[in-house]
Short mmCIF file of C-alpha atoms in Angstrom, two decimals:
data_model
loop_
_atom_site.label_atom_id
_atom_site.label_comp_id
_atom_site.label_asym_id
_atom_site.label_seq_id
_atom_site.Cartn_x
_atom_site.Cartn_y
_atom_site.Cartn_z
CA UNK A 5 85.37 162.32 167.40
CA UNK A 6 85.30 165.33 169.75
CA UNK A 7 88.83 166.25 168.28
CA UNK A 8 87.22 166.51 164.65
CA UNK A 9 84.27 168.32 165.62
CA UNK A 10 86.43 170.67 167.17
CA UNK A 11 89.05 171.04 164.11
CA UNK A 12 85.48 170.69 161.77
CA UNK A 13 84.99 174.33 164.09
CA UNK A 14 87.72 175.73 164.12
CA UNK A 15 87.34 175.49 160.10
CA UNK A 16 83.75 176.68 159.87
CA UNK A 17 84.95 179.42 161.99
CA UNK A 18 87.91 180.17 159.73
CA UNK A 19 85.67 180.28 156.73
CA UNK A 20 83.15 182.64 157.70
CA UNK A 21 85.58 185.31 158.99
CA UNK A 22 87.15 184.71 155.28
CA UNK A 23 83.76 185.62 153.48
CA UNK A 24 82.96 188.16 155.67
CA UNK A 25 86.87 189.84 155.03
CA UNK A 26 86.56 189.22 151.60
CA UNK A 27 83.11 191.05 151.09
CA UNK A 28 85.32 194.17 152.89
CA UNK A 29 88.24 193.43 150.63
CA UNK A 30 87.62 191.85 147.36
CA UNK A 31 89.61 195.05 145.80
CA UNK A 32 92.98 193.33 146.99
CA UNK A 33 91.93 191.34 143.98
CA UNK A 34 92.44 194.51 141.98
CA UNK A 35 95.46 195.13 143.49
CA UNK A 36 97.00 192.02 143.34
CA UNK A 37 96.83 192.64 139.33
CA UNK A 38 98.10 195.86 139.96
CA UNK A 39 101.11 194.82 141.83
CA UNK A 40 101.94 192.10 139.61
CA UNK A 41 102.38 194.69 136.37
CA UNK A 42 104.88 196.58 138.51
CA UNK A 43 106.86 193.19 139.33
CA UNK A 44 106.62 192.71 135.63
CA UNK A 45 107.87 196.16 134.33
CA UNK A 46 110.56 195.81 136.93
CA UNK A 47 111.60 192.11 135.74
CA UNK A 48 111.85 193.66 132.13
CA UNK A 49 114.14 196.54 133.08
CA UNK A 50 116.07 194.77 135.97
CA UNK A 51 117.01 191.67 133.78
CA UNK A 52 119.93 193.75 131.63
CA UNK A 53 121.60 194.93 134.28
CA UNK A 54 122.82 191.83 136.17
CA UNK A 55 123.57 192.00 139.73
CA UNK A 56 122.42 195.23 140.14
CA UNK A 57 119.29 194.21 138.55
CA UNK A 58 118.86 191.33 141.08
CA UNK A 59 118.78 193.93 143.92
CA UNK A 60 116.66 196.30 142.09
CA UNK A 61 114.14 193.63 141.59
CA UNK A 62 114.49 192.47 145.05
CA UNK A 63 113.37 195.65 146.46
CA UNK A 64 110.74 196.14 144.15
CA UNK A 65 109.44 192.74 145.25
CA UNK A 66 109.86 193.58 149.14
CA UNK A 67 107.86 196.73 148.30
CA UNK A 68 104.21 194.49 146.49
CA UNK A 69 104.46 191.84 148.99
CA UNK A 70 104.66 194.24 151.75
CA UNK A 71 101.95 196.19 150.75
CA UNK A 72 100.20 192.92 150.01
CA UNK A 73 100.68 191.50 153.58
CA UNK A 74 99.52 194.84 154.80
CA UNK A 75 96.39 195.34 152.61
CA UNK A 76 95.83 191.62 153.80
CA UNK A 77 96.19 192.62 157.89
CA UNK A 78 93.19 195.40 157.06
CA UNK A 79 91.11 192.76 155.68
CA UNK A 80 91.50 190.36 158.30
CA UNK A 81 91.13 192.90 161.26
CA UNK A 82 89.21 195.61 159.47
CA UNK A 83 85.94 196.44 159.88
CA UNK A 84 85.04 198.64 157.46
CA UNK A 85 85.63 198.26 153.03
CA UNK A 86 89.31 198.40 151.49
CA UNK A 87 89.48 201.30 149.82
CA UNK A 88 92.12 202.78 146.85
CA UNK A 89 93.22 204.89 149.72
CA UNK A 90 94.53 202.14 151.30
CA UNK A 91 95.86 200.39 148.12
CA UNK A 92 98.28 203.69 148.06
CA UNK A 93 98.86 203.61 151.65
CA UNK A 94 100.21 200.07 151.45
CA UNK A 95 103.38 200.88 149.69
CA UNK A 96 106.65 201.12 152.35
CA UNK A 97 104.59 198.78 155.00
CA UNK A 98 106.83 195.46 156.14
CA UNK A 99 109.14 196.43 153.57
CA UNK A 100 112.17 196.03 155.59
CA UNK A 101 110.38 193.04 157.32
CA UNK A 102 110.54 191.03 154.36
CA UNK A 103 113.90 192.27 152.82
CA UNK A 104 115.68 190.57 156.31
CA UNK A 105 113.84 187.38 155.68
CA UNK A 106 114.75 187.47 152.14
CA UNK A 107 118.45 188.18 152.80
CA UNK A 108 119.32 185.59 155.80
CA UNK A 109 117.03 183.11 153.22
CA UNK A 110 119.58 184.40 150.39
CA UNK A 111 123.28 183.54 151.28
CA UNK A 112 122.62 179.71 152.44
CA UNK A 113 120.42 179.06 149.26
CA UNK A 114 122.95 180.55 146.96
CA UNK A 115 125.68 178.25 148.45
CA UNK A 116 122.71 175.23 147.96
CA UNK A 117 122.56 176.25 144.57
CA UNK A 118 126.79 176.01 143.77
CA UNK A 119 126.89 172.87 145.99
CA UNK A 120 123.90 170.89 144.28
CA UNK A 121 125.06 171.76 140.44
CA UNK A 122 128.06 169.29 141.15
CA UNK A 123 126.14 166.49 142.91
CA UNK A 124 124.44 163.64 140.70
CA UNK A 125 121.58 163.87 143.40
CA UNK A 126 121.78 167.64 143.92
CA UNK A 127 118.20 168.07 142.36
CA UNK A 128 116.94 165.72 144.35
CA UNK A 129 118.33 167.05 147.68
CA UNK A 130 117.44 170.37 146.91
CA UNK A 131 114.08 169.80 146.48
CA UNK A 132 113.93 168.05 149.73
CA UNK A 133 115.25 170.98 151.02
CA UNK A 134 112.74 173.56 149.78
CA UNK A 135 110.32 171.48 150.90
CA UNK A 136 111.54 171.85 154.32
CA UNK A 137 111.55 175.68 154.29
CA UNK A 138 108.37 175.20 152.29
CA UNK A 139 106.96 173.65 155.48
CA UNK A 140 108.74 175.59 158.41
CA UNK A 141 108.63 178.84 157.16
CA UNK A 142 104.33 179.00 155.48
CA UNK A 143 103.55 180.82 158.03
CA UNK A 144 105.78 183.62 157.57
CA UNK A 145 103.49 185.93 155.96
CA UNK A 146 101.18 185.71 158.64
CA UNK A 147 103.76 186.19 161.36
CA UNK A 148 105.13 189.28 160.18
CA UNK A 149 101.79 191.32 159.87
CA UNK A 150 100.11 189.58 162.86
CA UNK A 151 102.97 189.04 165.70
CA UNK A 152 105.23 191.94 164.29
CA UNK A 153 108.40 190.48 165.00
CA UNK A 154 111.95 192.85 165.36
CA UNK A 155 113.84 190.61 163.46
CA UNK A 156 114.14 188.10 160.74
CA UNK A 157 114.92 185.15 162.68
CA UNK A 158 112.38 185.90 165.17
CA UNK A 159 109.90 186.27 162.21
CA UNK A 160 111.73 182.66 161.16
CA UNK A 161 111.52 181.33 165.00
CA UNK A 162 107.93 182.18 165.46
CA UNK A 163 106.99 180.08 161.92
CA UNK A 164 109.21 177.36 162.92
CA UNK A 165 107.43 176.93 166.33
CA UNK A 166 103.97 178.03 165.33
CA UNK A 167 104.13 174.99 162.89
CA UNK A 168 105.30 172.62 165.12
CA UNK A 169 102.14 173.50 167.14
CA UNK A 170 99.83 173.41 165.23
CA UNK A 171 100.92 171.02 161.77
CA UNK A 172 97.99 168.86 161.39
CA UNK A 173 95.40 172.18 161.53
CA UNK A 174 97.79 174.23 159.21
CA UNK A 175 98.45 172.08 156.28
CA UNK A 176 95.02 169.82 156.40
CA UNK A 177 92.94 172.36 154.05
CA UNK A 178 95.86 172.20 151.78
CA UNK A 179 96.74 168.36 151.74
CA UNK A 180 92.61 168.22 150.60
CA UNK A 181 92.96 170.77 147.93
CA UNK A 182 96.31 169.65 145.95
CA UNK A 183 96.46 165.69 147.88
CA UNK A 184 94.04 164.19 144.68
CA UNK A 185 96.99 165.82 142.29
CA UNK A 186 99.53 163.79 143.63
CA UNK A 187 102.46 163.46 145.79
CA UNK A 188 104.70 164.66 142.54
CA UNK A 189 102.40 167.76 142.24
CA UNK A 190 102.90 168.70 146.07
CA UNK A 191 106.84 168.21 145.67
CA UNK A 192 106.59 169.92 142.40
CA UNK A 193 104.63 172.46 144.16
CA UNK A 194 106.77 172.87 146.99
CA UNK A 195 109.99 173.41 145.45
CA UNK A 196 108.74 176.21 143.39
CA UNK A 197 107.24 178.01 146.67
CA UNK A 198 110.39 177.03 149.51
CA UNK A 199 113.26 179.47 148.20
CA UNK A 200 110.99 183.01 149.09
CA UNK A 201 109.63 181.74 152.42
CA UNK A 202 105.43 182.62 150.91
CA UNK A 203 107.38 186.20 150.50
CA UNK A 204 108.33 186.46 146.55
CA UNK A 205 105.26 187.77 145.13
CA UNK A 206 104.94 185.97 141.96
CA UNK A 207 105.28 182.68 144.35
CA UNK A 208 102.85 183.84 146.03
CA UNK A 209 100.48 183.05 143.13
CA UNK A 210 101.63 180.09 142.27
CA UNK A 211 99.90 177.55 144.33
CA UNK A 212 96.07 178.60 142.95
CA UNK A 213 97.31 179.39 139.85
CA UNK A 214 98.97 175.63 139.18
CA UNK A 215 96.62 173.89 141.75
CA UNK A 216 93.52 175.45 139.78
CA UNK A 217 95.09 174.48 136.41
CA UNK A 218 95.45 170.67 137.80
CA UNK A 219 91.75 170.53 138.98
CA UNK A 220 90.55 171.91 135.60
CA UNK A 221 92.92 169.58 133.71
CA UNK A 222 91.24 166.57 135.74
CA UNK A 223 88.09 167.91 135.77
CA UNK A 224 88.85 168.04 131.59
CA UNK A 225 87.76 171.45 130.69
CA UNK A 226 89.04 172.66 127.06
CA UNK A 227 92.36 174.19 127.42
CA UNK A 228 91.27 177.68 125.55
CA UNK A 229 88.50 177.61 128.34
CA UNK A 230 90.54 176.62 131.47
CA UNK A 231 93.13 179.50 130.60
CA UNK A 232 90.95 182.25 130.76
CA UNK A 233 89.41 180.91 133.93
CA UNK A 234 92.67 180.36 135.35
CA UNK A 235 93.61 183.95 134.62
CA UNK A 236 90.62 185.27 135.53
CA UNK A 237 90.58 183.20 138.74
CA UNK A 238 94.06 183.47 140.40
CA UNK A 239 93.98 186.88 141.86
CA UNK A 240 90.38 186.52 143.57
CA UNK A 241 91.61 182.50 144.70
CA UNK A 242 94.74 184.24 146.35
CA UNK A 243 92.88 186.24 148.33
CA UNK A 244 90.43 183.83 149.27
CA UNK A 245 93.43 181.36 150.39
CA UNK A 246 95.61 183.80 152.33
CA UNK A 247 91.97 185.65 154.34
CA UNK A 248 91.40 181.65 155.31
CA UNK A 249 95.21 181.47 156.06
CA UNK A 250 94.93 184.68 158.14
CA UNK A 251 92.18 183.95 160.03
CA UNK A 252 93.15 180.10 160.68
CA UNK A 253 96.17 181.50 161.76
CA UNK A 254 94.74 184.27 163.75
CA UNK A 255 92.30 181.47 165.66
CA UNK A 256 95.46 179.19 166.15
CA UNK A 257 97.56 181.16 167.50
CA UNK A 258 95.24 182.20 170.38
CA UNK A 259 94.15 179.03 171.40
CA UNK A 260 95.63 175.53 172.03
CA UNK A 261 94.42 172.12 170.75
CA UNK A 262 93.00 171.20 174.12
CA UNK A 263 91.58 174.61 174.49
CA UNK A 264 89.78 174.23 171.63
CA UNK A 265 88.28 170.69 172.57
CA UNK A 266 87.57 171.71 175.72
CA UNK A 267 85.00 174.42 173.78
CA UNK A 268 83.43 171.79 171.78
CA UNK A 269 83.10 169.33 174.43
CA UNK A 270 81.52 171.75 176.88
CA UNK A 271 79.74 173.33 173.98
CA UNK A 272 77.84 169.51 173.94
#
């Protein structure tokens, strides 16, 4: 019971700092619209050119979700509003921080790719191995604009052993938001988001964006209706998710589990 109360904290905690970050930074909404038209115009104009293009639209990626991570460091440690100043100052930040994740990520997928295509179970296997990086590597984001890493496998190490820590705290709040849909929707889920590590930006809308079209599925809202809430939704939802992400990680990461019961039971 204690241990509940004190994860039940930990969460209330978590939440508040999120509302409170979000009334600072609710323009990252804004931006996160913003950012996605440039990942659009650069999928249209990269996708002729081939290789080269994959590069170009690599970079381009690396250059939104850094700015992303680092407009979503000011809202988690700032005090004061995001402003459009800061939207421009974002561009360049963690750039090379996510381009070394993305490129020791990119040679051992590639070869997963060629080696499933010729196995009758290679769908299969490869899904079960998304959802591996899926799990080991969430925190990612948060490691590289809260522990600031010098390297991609320290970035990778740090994920690896901050989820091993702390597992059951990490990935409750999202086992109760997508668990109702279904273990198919979480594998479904997890595949899509395991090849970019939470760093390939239009990834990194994915999981409101399909987890809010479930719910309003199930919850049988008219499809005309559920669209425009869904695309009026996702970028405000992302925000939401990764300001709670920040902060839970942020608490998590500078306490342990029995440090944190300790607090509630001496708090009784």
């Amino acid at each position: 019971m204690s241990y509940l109360l004190a994860t039940w904290d930990l969460y209330r905690s978590a939440l508040s700092a999120t509302m409170r970050s979000f009334r600072l930074g609710w323009i990252v909404a804004l931006a996160l619209v913003l950012f996605l038209g440039i990942m659009m115009i650069a999928t249209t104009l990269a996708a002729p050119l081939g290789i080269a293009g994959g590069f170009i639209l690599g970079a381009v990626n690396a250059l939104v979700i850094g700015a992303t991570l680092f407009l979503f460091e000011l809202a988690v440690k700032s005090t004061r509003p995001i402003s459009l100043r800061d939207i421009q100052e974002s561009f360049g930040k963690y750039f090379w921080d996510v381009i070394g994740v993305g490129f020791v990520l990119w040679i051992p997928l590639m070869l997963l790719d060629q080696g499933m295509a010729a196995n009758p179970q290679g769908a299969f296997l490869a899904t079960a191995v998304f959802f591996l990086l899926f799990v080991l590597l969430n925190p990612a984001p948060e490691v590289i604009y809260q522990l600031r890493h010098d390297s991609p496998l320290e970035v990778m190490k740090a994920s690896y052993e901050f989820v091993l820590e702390n597992w059951i705290e990490w990935f409750l709040p999202l086992v109760v938001v997508i668990g109702p849909l279904g273990l198919t929707f979480f594998f479904t889920l997890s595949a899509r988001l395991g090849r970019g590590a939470g760093l390939d930006f239009t990834q990194l809308l994915v999981l409101p964006f399909t987890a809010l079209t479930a719910w309003l599925a199930q919850l049988g809202v008219p499809e005309e209706l559920s669209t425009l809430l869904v695309l009026i939704c996702t970028p405000p939802l992302t925000v939401l998710m990764f300001l709670f992400r920040g902060h839970l990680f942020q608490a998590l990461q500078g306490s342990s589990r029995r440090q944190r019961l300790y607090k509630t039971l001496h708090r009784q």
